[in-house]
Amino acid sequence: MILVTGGAGFIGSNFILDWLAHSEEPVINLDKLTYAGNLENLNSLKGNPRHIFVRGDIADSELVAQLLSEHRPRAILNFAAESHVDRSIHGPEAFIQTNIVGTYRLLETARAFYKDLDERAASCFRFLHVSTDEVYGSLSSGASPFTEEHKYEPNSPYSATKAASDHLVRAYYHTYGLPVLTTNCSNNYGPYHFPEKLIPLCIHNALAGRPLPIYGDGLQIRDWLYVRDHCSAIRRVLEAGKVGETYNVGGWNEMANISVVQSVCEILDELKPKENGSSYAAQITFVTDRPGHDRRYAIDAEKISTELGWQPKETFETGIRKTVQWYLDNPSWVANVTSGAYQSWVGQHYGSGLNTTARRTSPHVDT
Ligand code: NAD
Ligand code: TYD
């Protein structure tokens, strides 16, 4: 089996659904269930014995060691992180704790486990670290997209902590021989995306008749990838990636924020036209820019394409249409997330603290 951390978050939950649709191999899902972790994302796995959920922190070495020795996974895939740039600007502490200290403790526990594996198990074992293109910093217009050789120049507390975690992963390979793989992916979008990030926030606000906030001039560029394409890239890197290597993952799809939001509005105008006949685009509102806002990210995905034969399946046009349709089809998920109802469920289910007695292991998602 494999151990996935952060599997109740946006990408981690998509990954688990994708994994179980492609493989018989069970998954242990270790997630702390912060505000970003939502077990409703995994409702379709209710009763599925191939999904074992454990609430806990990647920094809890005792718990992780116990999980490793009990389940003996052949791989650890680390999705767990604090992931929102704006939150990192308001309060970097949690980012340092999870992204740096948490990754360090997870690596250390993995190293102890790996050291005692027999030769056969050790040759198969992998530690795959899921990271971001934001570690490379901001590209000027006209500069070539980020390759794996690009120097690290993180500019936000979020990207600085992810960069630190990437360096630790690299160090555990070079120093201790831990068989690591790192993926650096561009901005994802798709189902189960928490509505604090640009695309789901705009879909939600548009439908609620609220402003669609665009930071600064809206001409900042991101390279958008449909989340299921990111999941297939991670599966491929786990399967065939060369130990110690990093792989950039992206969809060759650079777009200015304003164009992304306009696309969302156009699709909503078509799928759920407003009664007064006006466009959702009329709700676009320019607001104060994010401090230190990176101007442009773009991924050169040549290495993963030529070495591992990975290609994204969705274009932005097909992926964004699926995404908008998913939010229209799942109003109760959005309502529970935005009202915080899922968090009161977590409180009732696990208790408010995160200590050993509040932990719960269940062979299925029991929502
Ligand atoms: P997310 O914020 O939606 O989910 C993070 C998950 O990690 C949540 O379920 C949360 O409860 C869990 N978590 C947080 N701290 C934890 C801890 N200490 N121990 C255990 N679980 C913990 O994030 P996401 O968007 O799904 O991102 C997943 C990973 O992918 C992150 O490492 C992120 O840096 C990376 N990434 C994200 C994007 C993107 O566009 N969202 C792009 C590239 C890379
Ligand atoms: P976001 O989804 O937060 O991802 P990231 O900061 O990791 O790239 O933001 C995507 C882009 O959209 C980024 O340039 C910031 C911008 N943005 C807005 O203009 N308005 C918003 O309300 C948000 C959340 C983001």
Short mmCIF file of C-alpha atoms in Angstrom, two decimals, residues 34-360:
data_model
loop_
_atom_site.label_atom_id
_atom_site.label_comp_id
_atom_site.label_asym_id
_atom_site.label_seq_id
_atom_site.Cartn_x
_atom_site.Cartn_y
_atom_site.Cartn_z
CA THR A 34 -6.95 21.74 9.20
CA TYR A 35 -9.51 24.18 7.77
CA ALA A 36 -8.38 22.95 4.31
CA GLY A 37 -8.97 19.26 4.98
CA ASN A 38 -12.46 18.06 4.20
CA LEU A 39 -13.46 14.42 4.36
CA GLU A 40 -16.57 15.19 2.33
CA ASN A 41 -14.21 15.17 -0.66
CA LEU A 42 -13.91 11.42 -0.09
CA ASN A 43 -17.57 10.62 0.52
CA SER A 44 -17.62 8.32 -2.50
CA LEU A 45 -15.12 6.06 -0.69
CA LYS A 46 -17.48 5.40 2.20
CA GLY A 47 -17.26 1.69 3.00
CA ASN A 48 -14.23 1.19 0.74
CA PRO A 49 -11.71 -0.94 2.67
CA ARG A 50 -8.89 0.26 0.39
CA HIS A 51 -9.02 3.71 2.00
CA ILE A 52 -7.81 3.96 5.59
CA PHE A 53 -8.14 7.42 7.07
CA VAL A 54 -6.06 8.51 10.05
CA ARG A 55 -6.35 11.95 11.54
CA GLY A 56 -2.92 13.18 12.54
CA ASP A 57 0.01 15.48 11.94
CA ILE A 58 2.99 14.68 9.72
CA ALA A 59 5.11 16.22 12.47
CA ASP A 60 3.90 13.57 14.94
CA SER A 61 6.84 11.19 14.55
CA GLU A 62 5.46 8.64 16.95
CA LEU A 63 2.19 8.32 15.03
CA VAL A 64 3.93 8.22 11.63
CA ALA A 65 6.41 5.57 12.85
CA GLN A 66 3.53 3.50 14.14
CA LEU A 67 1.68 3.77 10.81
CA LEU A 68 4.79 2.81 8.86
CA SER A 69 5.53 -0.20 11.01
CA GLU A 70 1.91 -1.37 11.00
CA HIS A 71 1.12 -0.89 7.28
CA ARG A 72 4.60 -1.08 5.73
CA PRO A 73 3.79 1.15 2.73
CA ARG A 74 6.02 0.93 -0.33
CA ALA A 75 5.79 4.70 -0.81
CA ILE A 76 5.06 7.91 1.06
CA LEU A 77 3.50 10.73 -0.98
CA ASN A 78 3.67 14.04 0.86
CA PHE A 79 0.86 16.40 -0.10
CA ALA A 80 0.34 17.79 3.41
CA ALA A 81 1.05 21.50 3.58
CA GLU A 82 -0.28 24.90 4.36
CA SER A 83 -0.92 26.05 0.82
CA HIS A 84 -2.50 29.49 0.60
CA VAL A 85 -0.18 32.42 -0.15
CA ASP A 86 -2.50 35.06 1.34
CA ARG A 87 -2.75 33.14 4.62
CA SER A 88 1.04 32.82 4.68
CA ILE A 89 1.29 36.61 4.45
CA HIS A 90 -1.08 37.05 7.39
CA GLY A 91 0.50 34.33 9.53
CA PRO A 92 3.64 32.45 8.42
CA GLU A 93 3.99 30.37 11.62
CA ALA A 94 1.73 27.48 10.58
CA PHE A 95 3.59 27.32 7.26
CA ILE A 96 6.93 26.99 9.00
CA GLN A 97 5.51 24.37 11.31
CA THR A 98 3.93 22.10 8.69
CA ASN A 99 5.89 22.79 5.53
CA ILE A 100 9.34 22.85 7.12
CA VAL A 101 9.22 21.13 10.51
CA GLY A 102 6.52 18.69 9.41
CA THR A 103 8.39 17.68 6.24
CA TYR A 104 11.63 17.32 8.21
CA ARG A 105 9.97 15.02 10.78
CA LEU A 106 8.29 12.99 8.05
CA LEU A 107 11.63 12.57 6.28
CA GLU A 108 13.35 11.58 9.49
CA THR A 109 10.70 8.98 10.31
CA ALA A 110 10.80 7.68 6.74
CA ARG A 111 14.57 7.40 6.96
CA ALA A 112 14.39 5.27 10.11
CA PHE A 113 11.80 3.02 8.45
CA TYR A 114 13.76 2.76 5.19
CA LYS A 115 17.00 1.87 6.98
CA ASP A 116 15.45 -1.32 8.37
CA LEU A 117 13.82 -2.53 5.14
CA ASP A 118 15.18 -5.67 3.53
CA GLU A 119 16.97 -5.24 0.20
CA ARG A 120 13.92 -5.98 -1.94
CA ALA A 121 11.57 -3.66 -0.06
CA ALA A 122 14.23 -0.93 0.06
CA SER A 123 14.74 -1.08 -3.71
CA CYS A 124 11.02 -0.37 -4.27
CA PHE A 125 10.56 2.26 -1.56
CA ARG A 126 9.96 5.90 -2.61
CA PHE A 127 9.38 9.20 -0.82
CA LEU A 128 7.56 11.49 -3.26
CA HIS A 129 7.36 15.14 -2.26
CA VAL A 130 4.65 17.26 -3.91
CA SER A 131 5.83 20.82 -4.42
CA THR A 132 5.13 23.95 -6.39
CA ASP A 133 6.51 26.13 -9.17
CA GLU A 134 6.33 29.09 -6.75
CA VAL A 135 9.74 28.08 -5.32
CA TYR A 136 11.33 29.49 -8.49
CA GLY A 137 9.98 33.00 -7.87
CA SER A 138 8.67 35.43 -10.46
CA LEU A 139 9.45 35.37 -14.20
CA SER A 140 9.76 38.54 -16.23
CA SER A 141 7.63 38.67 -19.37
CA GLY A 142 9.50 37.08 -22.24
CA ALA A 143 11.72 34.93 -19.96
CA SER A 144 11.72 31.20 -20.68
CA PRO A 145 9.47 29.04 -18.48
CA PHE A 146 10.97 27.39 -15.37
CA THR A 147 13.02 24.27 -16.05
CA GLU A 148 14.21 21.98 -13.23
CA GLU A 149 17.55 23.86 -13.38
CA HIS A 150 16.02 27.25 -12.59
CA LYS A 151 17.37 28.73 -9.39
CA TYR A 152 15.15 28.90 -6.33
CA GLU A 153 13.97 32.45 -5.58
CA PRO A 154 10.87 32.14 -3.36
CA ASN A 155 9.13 35.42 -2.55
CA SER A 156 6.26 34.61 -0.19
CA PRO A 157 6.34 32.86 3.19
CA TYR A 158 4.43 30.00 1.49
CA SER A 159 6.94 29.55 -1.31
CA ALA A 160 9.89 30.04 1.06
CA THR A 161 8.66 27.20 3.28
CA LYS A 162 8.00 24.95 0.28
CA ALA A 163 11.51 25.74 -1.01
CA ALA A 164 12.94 24.80 2.39
CA SER A 165 11.04 21.51 2.31
CA ASP A 166 12.33 20.77 -1.21
CA HIS A 167 15.89 21.38 -0.01
CA LEU A 168 15.40 19.03 2.95
CA VAL A 169 14.08 16.33 0.61
CA ARG A 170 17.11 16.80 -1.62
CA ALA A 171 19.44 16.65 1.39
CA TYR A 172 17.91 13.38 2.60
CA TYR A 173 18.70 11.84 -0.78
CA HIS A 174 22.26 13.12 -0.98
CA THR A 175 23.15 12.61 2.68
CA TYR A 176 21.23 9.51 3.70
CA GLY A 177 20.33 7.89 0.39
CA LEU A 178 16.58 8.11 1.00
CA PRO A 179 15.01 7.34 -2.41
CA VAL A 180 13.17 10.62 -3.03
CA LEU A 181 11.32 12.15 -5.95
CA THR A 182 10.08 15.76 -6.10
CA THR A 183 7.42 17.26 -8.34
CA ASN A 184 7.08 21.03 -8.82
CA CYS A 185 3.69 21.79 -10.29
CA SER A 186 1.97 24.93 -11.53
CA ASN A 187 -1.42 26.22 -10.29
CA ASN A 188 -4.10 23.53 -10.15
CA TYR A 189 -7.84 23.91 -10.53
CA GLY A 190 -10.75 21.46 -10.49
CA PRO A 191 -13.27 19.80 -8.16
CA TYR A 192 -12.92 20.13 -4.35
CA HIS A 193 -10.84 23.30 -4.61
CA PHE A 194 -11.30 25.37 -1.46
CA PRO A 195 -13.07 28.65 -2.29
CA GLU A 196 -10.29 30.85 -0.95
CA LYS A 197 -8.25 30.33 -4.16
CA LEU A 198 -8.94 32.41 -7.27
CA ILE A 199 -11.04 30.08 -9.43
CA PRO A 200 -13.39 28.51 -6.85
CA LEU A 201 -13.68 31.86 -5.03
CA CYS A 202 -14.84 33.55 -8.23
CA ILE A 203 -17.30 30.77 -9.10
CA HIS A 204 -18.75 30.95 -5.60
CA ASN A 205 -18.89 34.74 -5.41
CA ALA A 206 -20.36 35.01 -8.90
CA LEU A 207 -23.25 32.72 -7.98
CA ALA A 208 -23.75 34.52 -4.66
CA GLY A 209 -23.91 37.92 -6.42
CA ARG A 210 -20.75 39.12 -4.70
CA PRO A 211 -17.72 40.96 -6.15
CA LEU A 212 -15.04 38.94 -7.97
CA PRO A 213 -11.85 40.40 -6.44
CA ILE A 214 -8.94 40.87 -8.83
CA TYR A 215 -5.68 41.88 -7.18
CA GLY A 216 -3.87 44.85 -8.72
CA ASP A 217 -4.19 45.09 -12.50
CA GLY A 218 -5.13 41.40 -12.94
CA LEU A 219 -2.35 40.90 -15.46
CA GLN A 220 -0.35 38.50 -13.27
CA ILE A 221 0.19 35.24 -15.09
CA ARG A 222 -0.24 31.70 -13.79
CA ASP A 223 0.15 28.41 -15.68
CA TRP A 224 -3.05 26.46 -14.99
CA LEU A 225 -3.31 22.65 -14.86
CA TYR A 226 -6.44 20.57 -14.30
CA VAL A 227 -5.98 18.73 -11.00
CA ARG A 228 -6.54 15.25 -12.44
CA ASP A 229 -3.65 15.87 -14.85
CA HIS A 230 -1.46 16.68 -11.86
CA CYS A 231 -2.61 13.39 -10.29
CA SER A 232 -1.65 11.40 -13.39
CA ALA A 233 1.75 13.11 -13.43
CA ILE A 234 2.37 12.09 -9.81
CA ARG A 235 1.35 8.50 -10.55
CA ARG A 236 3.76 8.47 -13.47
CA VAL A 237 6.66 9.95 -11.49
CA LEU A 238 6.08 7.41 -8.73
CA GLU A 239 6.05 4.62 -11.29
CA ALA A 240 9.01 5.61 -13.44
CA GLY A 241 10.74 8.70 -12.02
CA LYS A 242 14.48 8.48 -11.44
CA VAL A 243 15.37 8.52 -7.75
CA GLY A 244 16.79 11.87 -6.60
CA GLU A 245 15.33 13.76 -9.58
CA THR A 246 12.83 16.60 -9.67
CA TYR A 247 10.10 16.91 -12.30
CA ASN A 248 8.29 20.10 -13.28
CA VAL A 249 4.61 19.56 -14.03
CA GLY A 250 2.52 22.02 -16.02
CA GLY A 251 0.01 22.38 -18.79
CA TRP A 252 1.77 24.92 -21.05
CA ASN A 253 -1.15 27.15 -20.29
CA GLU A 254 -0.17 30.64 -19.19
CA MET A 255 -3.06 32.97 -18.56
CA ALA A 256 -3.53 36.37 -16.97
CA ASN A 257 -5.78 36.30 -13.90
CA ILE A 258 -8.30 38.62 -15.50
CA SER A 259 -8.65 36.26 -18.50
CA VAL A 260 -9.17 33.29 -16.18
CA VAL A 261 -11.96 35.09 -14.35
CA GLN A 262 -13.51 36.25 -17.62
CA SER A 263 -13.54 32.63 -18.84
CA VAL A 264 -15.31 31.53 -15.66
CA CYS A 265 -17.89 34.31 -16.16
CA GLU A 266 -18.51 33.36 -19.79
CA ILE A 267 -19.14 29.71 -18.88
CA LEU A 268 -21.44 30.71 -16.03
CA ASP A 269 -23.30 33.09 -18.38
CA GLU A 270 -23.93 30.10 -20.63
CA LEU A 271 -24.67 27.40 -18.03
CA LYS A 272 -26.50 29.49 -15.44
CA PRO A 273 -27.52 32.82 -16.96
CA LYS A 274 -28.51 35.58 -14.55
CA GLU A 275 -32.21 36.37 -14.45
CA ASN A 276 -31.61 40.07 -15.23
CA GLY A 277 -29.64 39.11 -18.35
CA SER A 278 -26.40 40.79 -17.23
CA SER A 279 -23.04 39.03 -17.34
CA TYR A 280 -21.28 37.76 -14.24
CA ALA A 281 -18.31 39.76 -15.53
CA ALA A 282 -20.06 42.89 -14.27
CA GLN A 283 -19.17 41.66 -10.75
CA ILE A 284 -15.40 41.86 -11.45
CA THR A 285 -13.85 44.31 -8.97
CA PHE A 286 -10.23 45.43 -8.89
CA VAL A 287 -8.87 45.45 -5.33
CA THR A 288 -5.57 46.24 -3.60
CA ASP A 289 -2.74 44.03 -4.79
CA ARG A 290 -1.22 41.20 -2.72
CA PRO A 291 2.08 42.31 -1.10
CA GLY A 292 5.08 40.90 -2.99
CA HIS A 293 2.76 39.49 -5.65
CA ASP A 294 4.73 37.32 -8.11
CA ARG A 295 4.08 38.60 -11.63
CA ARG A 296 4.44 35.45 -13.68
CA TYR A 297 4.87 31.69 -13.29
CA ALA A 298 5.32 29.32 -16.22
CA ILE A 299 6.45 25.70 -16.29
CA ASP A 300 8.60 24.02 -18.89
CA ALA A 301 7.19 20.48 -18.75
CA GLU A 302 9.59 19.05 -21.32
CA LYS A 303 11.48 16.74 -18.95
CA ILE A 304 8.46 14.84 -17.65
CA SER A 305 7.12 14.65 -21.17
CA THR A 306 10.27 13.30 -22.87
CA GLU A 307 11.62 11.15 -20.03
CA LEU A 308 8.37 9.77 -18.63
CA GLY A 309 5.94 10.25 -21.52
CA TRP A 310 3.46 12.25 -19.43
CA GLN A 311 1.07 14.68 -21.10
CA PRO A 312 -1.94 16.53 -19.68
CA LYS A 313 -5.31 15.36 -21.02
CA GLU A 314 -7.29 18.55 -20.49
CA THR A 315 -6.88 21.89 -22.18
CA PHE A 316 -7.84 24.94 -20.13
CA GLU A 317 -11.08 25.17 -22.11
CA THR A 318 -12.17 21.61 -21.31
CA GLY A 319 -10.87 21.65 -17.72
CA ILE A 320 -12.43 24.95 -16.72
CA ARG A 321 -15.79 23.92 -18.18
CA LYS A 322 -15.70 20.67 -16.16
CA THR A 323 -14.74 22.65 -13.08
CA VAL A 324 -17.54 25.21 -13.36
CA GLN A 325 -20.02 22.40 -14.05
CA TRP A 326 -18.78 20.53 -10.95
CA TYR A 327 -19.40 23.56 -8.72
CA LEU A 328 -22.87 23.99 -10.21
CA ASP A 329 -23.59 20.29 -9.59
CA ASN A 330 -22.30 20.33 -6.00
CA PRO A 331 -23.90 23.26 -4.20
CA SER A 332 -24.08 21.40 -0.89
CA TRP A 333 -20.30 20.79 -0.88
CA VAL A 334 -19.76 24.51 -1.45
CA ALA A 335 -22.38 25.44 1.17
CA ASN A 336 -20.79 23.16 3.78
CA VAL A 337 -17.31 24.48 3.06
CA THR A 338 -18.27 28.13 3.10
CA SER A 339 -20.50 27.84 6.17
CA GLY A 340 -17.82 25.88 7.99
CA ALA A 341 -20.34 23.06 8.57
CA TYR A 342 -17.72 20.45 7.70
CA GLN A 343 -15.51 21.82 10.47
CA SER A 344 -18.19 21.53 13.13
CA TRP A 345 -18.54 17.93 12.00
CA VAL A 346 -14.80 17.46 12.50
CA GLY A 347 -15.15 18.97 15.98
CA GLN A 348 -17.96 16.58 16.92
CA HIS A 349 -16.25 13.59 15.39
CA TYR A 350 -12.72 14.02 16.65
CA GLY A 351 -12.99 16.48 19.51
CA SER A 352 -11.46 19.91 19.28
CA GLY A 353 -7.88 19.01 20.21
CA LEU A 354 -5.39 17.02 18.22
CA ASN A 355 -3.93 14.64 20.73
CA THR A 356 -3.64 10.90 20.83
CA THR A 357 -7.09 10.38 22.28
CA ALA A 358 -8.71 12.56 19.64
CA ARG A 359 -7.13 10.56 16.83
CA ARG A 360 -9.32 8.14 15.06
#
